[in-house]
Coordinates of C-alpha atoms in Angstrom, one line a residue:
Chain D
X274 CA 126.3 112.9 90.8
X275 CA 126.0 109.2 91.1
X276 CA 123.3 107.5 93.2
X277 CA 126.2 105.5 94.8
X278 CA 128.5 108.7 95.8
X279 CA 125.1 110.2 97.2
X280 CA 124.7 106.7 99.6
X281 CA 128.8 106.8 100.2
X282 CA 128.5 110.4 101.9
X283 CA 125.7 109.3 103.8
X284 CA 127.5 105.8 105.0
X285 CA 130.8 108.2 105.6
X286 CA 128.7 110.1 108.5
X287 CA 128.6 107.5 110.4
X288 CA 131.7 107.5 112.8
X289 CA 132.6 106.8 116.5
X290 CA 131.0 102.9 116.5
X291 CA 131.1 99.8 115.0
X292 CA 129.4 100.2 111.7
X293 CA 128.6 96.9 109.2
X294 CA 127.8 97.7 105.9
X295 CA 125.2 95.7 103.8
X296 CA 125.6 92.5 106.3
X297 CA 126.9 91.5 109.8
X298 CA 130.3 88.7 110.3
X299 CA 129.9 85.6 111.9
X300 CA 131.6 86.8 114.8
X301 CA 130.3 90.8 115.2
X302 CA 132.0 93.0 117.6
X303 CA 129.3 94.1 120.0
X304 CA 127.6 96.9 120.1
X305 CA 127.4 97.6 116.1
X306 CA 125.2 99.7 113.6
X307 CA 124.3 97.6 110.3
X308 CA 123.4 100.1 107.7
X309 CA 122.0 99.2 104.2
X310 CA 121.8 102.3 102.1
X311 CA 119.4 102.1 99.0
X312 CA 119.9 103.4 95.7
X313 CA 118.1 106.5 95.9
X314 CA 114.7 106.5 94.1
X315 CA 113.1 109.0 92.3
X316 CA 110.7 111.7 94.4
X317 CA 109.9 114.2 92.2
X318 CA 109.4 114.2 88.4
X319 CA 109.3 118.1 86.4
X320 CA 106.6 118.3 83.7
X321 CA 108.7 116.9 81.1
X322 CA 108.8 113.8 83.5
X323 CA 112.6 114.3 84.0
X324 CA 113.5 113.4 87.6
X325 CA 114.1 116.4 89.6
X326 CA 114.2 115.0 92.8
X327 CA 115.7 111.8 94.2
X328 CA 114.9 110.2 97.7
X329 CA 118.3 108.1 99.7
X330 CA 116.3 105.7 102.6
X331 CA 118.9 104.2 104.5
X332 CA 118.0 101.4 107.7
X333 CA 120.5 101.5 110.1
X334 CA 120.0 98.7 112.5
X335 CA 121.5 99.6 116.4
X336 CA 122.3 96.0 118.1
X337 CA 124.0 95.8 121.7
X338 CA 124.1 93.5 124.6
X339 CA 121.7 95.8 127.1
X340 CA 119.3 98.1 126.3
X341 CA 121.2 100.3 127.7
X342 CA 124.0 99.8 124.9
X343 CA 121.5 100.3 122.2
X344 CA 120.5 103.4 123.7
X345 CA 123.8 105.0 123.7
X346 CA 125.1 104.2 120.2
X347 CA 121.3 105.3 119.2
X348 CA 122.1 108.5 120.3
X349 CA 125.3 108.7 118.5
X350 CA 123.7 107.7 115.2
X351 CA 121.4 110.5 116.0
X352 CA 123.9 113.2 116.5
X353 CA 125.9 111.7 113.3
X354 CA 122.8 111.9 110.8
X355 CA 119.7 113.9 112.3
X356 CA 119.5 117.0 110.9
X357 CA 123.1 116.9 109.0
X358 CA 123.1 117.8 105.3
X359 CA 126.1 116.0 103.3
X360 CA 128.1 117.1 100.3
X361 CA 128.2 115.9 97.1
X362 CA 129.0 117.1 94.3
X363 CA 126.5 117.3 91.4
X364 CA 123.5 117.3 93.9
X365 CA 122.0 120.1 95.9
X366 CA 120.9 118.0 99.1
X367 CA 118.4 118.3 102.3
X368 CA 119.2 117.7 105.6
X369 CA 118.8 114.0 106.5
X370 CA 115.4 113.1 108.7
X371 CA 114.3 110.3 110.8
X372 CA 111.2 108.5 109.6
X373 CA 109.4 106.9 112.8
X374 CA 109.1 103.5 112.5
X375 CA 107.9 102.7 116.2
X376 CA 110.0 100.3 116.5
X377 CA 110.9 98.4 119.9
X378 CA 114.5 97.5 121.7
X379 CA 113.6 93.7 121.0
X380 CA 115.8 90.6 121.6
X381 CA 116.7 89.0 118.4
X382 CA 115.9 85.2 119.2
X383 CA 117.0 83.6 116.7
X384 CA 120.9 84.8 118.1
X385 CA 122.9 83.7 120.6
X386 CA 126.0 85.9 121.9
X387 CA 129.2 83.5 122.0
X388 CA 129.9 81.7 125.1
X389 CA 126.7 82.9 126.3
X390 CA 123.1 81.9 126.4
X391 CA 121.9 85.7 126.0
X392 CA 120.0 87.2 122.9
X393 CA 121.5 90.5 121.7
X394 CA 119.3 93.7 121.6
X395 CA 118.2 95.9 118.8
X396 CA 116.4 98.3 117.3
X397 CA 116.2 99.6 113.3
X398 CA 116.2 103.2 112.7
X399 CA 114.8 104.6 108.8
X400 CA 116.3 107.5 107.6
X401 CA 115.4 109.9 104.3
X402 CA 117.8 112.2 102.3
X403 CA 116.1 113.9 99.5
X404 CA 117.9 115.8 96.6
X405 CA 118.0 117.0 93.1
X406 CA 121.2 116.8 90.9
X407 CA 122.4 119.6 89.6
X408 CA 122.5 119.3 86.0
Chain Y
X55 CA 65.4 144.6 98.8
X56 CA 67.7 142.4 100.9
X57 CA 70.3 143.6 103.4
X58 CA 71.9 140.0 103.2
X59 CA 70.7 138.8 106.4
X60 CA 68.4 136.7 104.9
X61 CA 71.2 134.8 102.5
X62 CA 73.5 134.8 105.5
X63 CA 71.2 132.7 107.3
X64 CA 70.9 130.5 104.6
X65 CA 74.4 130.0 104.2
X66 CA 75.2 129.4 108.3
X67 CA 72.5 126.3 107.7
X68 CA 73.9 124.5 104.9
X69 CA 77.6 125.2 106.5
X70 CA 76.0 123.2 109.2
X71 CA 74.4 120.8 107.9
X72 CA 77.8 120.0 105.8
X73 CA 79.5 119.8 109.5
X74 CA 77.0 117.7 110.6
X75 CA 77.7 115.0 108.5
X76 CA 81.2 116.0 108.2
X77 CA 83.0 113.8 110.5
X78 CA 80.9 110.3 108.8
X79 CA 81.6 111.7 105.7
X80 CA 85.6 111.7 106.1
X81 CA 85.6 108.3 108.4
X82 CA 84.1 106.8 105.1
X83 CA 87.2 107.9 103.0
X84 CA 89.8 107.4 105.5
X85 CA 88.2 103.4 106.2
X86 CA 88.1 102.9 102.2
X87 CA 91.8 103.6 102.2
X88 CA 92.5 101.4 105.0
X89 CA 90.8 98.7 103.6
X90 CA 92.9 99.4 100.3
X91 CA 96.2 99.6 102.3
X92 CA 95.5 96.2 104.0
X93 CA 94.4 94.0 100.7
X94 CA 98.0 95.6 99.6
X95 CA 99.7 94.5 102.9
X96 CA 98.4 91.5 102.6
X97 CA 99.4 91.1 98.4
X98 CA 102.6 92.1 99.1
X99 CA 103.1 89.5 102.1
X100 CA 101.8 86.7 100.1
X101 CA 104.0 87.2 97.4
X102 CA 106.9 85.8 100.3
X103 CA 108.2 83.0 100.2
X104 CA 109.1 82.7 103.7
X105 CA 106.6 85.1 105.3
X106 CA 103.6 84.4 103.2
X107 CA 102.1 82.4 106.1
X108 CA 101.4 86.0 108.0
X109 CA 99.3 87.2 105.5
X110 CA 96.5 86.6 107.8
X111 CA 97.6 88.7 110.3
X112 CA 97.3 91.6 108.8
X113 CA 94.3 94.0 109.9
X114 CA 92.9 97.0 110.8
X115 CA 91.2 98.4 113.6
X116 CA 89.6 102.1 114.3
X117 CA 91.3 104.8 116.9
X118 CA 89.0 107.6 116.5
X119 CA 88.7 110.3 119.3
X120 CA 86.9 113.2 119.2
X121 CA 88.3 115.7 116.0
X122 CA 90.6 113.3 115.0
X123 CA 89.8 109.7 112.7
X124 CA 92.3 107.8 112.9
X125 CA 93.0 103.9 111.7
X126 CA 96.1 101.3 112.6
X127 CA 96.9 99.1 110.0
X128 CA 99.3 95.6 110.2
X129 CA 100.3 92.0 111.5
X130 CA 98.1 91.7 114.6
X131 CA 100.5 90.0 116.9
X132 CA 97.9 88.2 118.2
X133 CA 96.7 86.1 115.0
X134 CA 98.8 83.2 113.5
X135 CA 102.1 84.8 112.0
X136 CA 102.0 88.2 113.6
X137 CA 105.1 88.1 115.3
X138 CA 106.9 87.6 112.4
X139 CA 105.3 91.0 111.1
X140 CA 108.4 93.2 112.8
X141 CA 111.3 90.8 111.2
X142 CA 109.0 90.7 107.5
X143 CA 108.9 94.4 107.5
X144 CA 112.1 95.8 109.7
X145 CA 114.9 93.0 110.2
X146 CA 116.4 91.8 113.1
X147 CA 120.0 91.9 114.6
X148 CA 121.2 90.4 111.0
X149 CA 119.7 92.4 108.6
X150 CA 116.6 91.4 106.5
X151 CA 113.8 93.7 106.1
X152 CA 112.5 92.7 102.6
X153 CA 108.8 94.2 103.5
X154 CA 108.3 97.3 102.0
X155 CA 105.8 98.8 104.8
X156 CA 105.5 102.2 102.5
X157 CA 104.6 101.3 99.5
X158 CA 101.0 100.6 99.7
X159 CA 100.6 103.8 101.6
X160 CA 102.7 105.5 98.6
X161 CA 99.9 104.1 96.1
X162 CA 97.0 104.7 98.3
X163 CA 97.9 108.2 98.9
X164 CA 97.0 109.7 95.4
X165 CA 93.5 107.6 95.8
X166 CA 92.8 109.0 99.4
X167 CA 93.8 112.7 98.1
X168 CA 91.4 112.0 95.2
X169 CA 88.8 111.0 97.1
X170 CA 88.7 113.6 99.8
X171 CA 89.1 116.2 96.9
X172 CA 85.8 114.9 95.8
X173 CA 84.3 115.2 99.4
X174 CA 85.4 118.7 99.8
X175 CA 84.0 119.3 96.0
X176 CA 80.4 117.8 96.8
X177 CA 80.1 120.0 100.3
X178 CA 80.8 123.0 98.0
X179 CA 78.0 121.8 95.7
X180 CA 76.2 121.9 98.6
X181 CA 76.7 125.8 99.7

């Protein structure tokens, strides 16, 4: 019932693209996901201040060449993690939700695609997975 | 003796006079919090070393409409440092990020609930 097998089955969902954890290579294959999955926090305490209730926020970061790119693989990190409910054992989990963040498709400026003088494209996604351990 | 109609009346005054000042009553509560939300924005950012210089930026403006009060708080991308406001609080291509843009919406909200518990206490004084 670790924090860190709750963010592993949450990382493992995401399939079907190039996925970066925790940081991006010098040389990134194009289009990716970068997802940094925090250790999750506390939500919910019972009267004898135990934690019954634990929040997983993950920021997955969708980065193509063309709008268009970022648009598609957002929509298959939608379909891997909207509404899906992992399992782990030790911890009775939600489904995953998307937290609006009203983010843009922006050009990151301060990158330049190799052998190229175009900025890539992006646009971070927040997610939330609440649960309770078991025991 | 009364058939009620009199204490009804009554009761249909003070329920509007309560709605009359209602909607001021509520705007003042929801602009308190905003106010608090921003000075913690703008705590937070100064406490960066690299984005401290955004601090600045940081506002908040009224978007009420009719039934609904409403206020938008953050980097103004139109004031010094701004621009930087998306990369402080949501990365870029890299990662990054280190903004927590929830936080002082997490501590306001017990305040705010506090507060318009105490509103909703003093129109029932009022009844």
């Amino acid at each position: 019932m670790t924090g860190d097998a709750l963010a592993t089955s949450f990382e493992a969902l995401l399939t079907g693209f190039t996925v970066y954890r925790d940081k991006v290579p010098a040389n990134p294959s194009f289009p990716y996901v970068l997802v940094l999955t925090n250790f999750p926090t506390v939500s919910e305490r019972s009267l004898a201040r135990t934690a019954s209730a634990r929040a997983l926020r993950s920021r997955t970061t969708v980065v193509g060449l063309t709008g268009g790119s970022v648009r598609i693989i957002a929509q298959k990190l939608s379909n891997a993690l909207e509404g899906k409910r992992p399992t782990v054992a030790g911890w009775n989990l939600g489904a995953i939700e998307s937290i609006p963040n009203e983010q843009p498709i922006q050009p990151d400026l301060d990158v330049t695609i190799p052998g190229t003088a175009e900025n890539p494209l992006y646009q971070p996604f927040d997610w939330i997975l609440t649960g309770s351990p078991t025991t | 003796m009364s058939d009620g109609t009199a204490e009804l009346r009554q009761f249909a005054i003070a329920v509007g006079r309560i709605a009359d000042g209602a909607y001021e009553d509520v705007d003042g509560v929801i602009t308190k919090g905003a106010v608090n939300v921003k000075t913690e924005m703008i705590a937070d950012v100064k406490a960066s070393r690299h984005f401290k210089g955004m601090a600045g930026s940081i506002t908040y403006e009224h978007h009420n409409t009719p039934g609904v009060i409403r206020r938008e708080i953050g980097p103004d991308k139109g004031r010094r440092g701004g621009a930087l406001g998306n990369i402080y609080y949501f990365g870029t291509s890299r990662g990054g990020g280190s903004g927590d843009i929830e936080k002082p919406l997490n501590t306001e909200e017990p305040r705010l609930m506090g507060a318009m518990q105490a509103l909703v206490d003093r129109w029932a004084g009022q009844l």
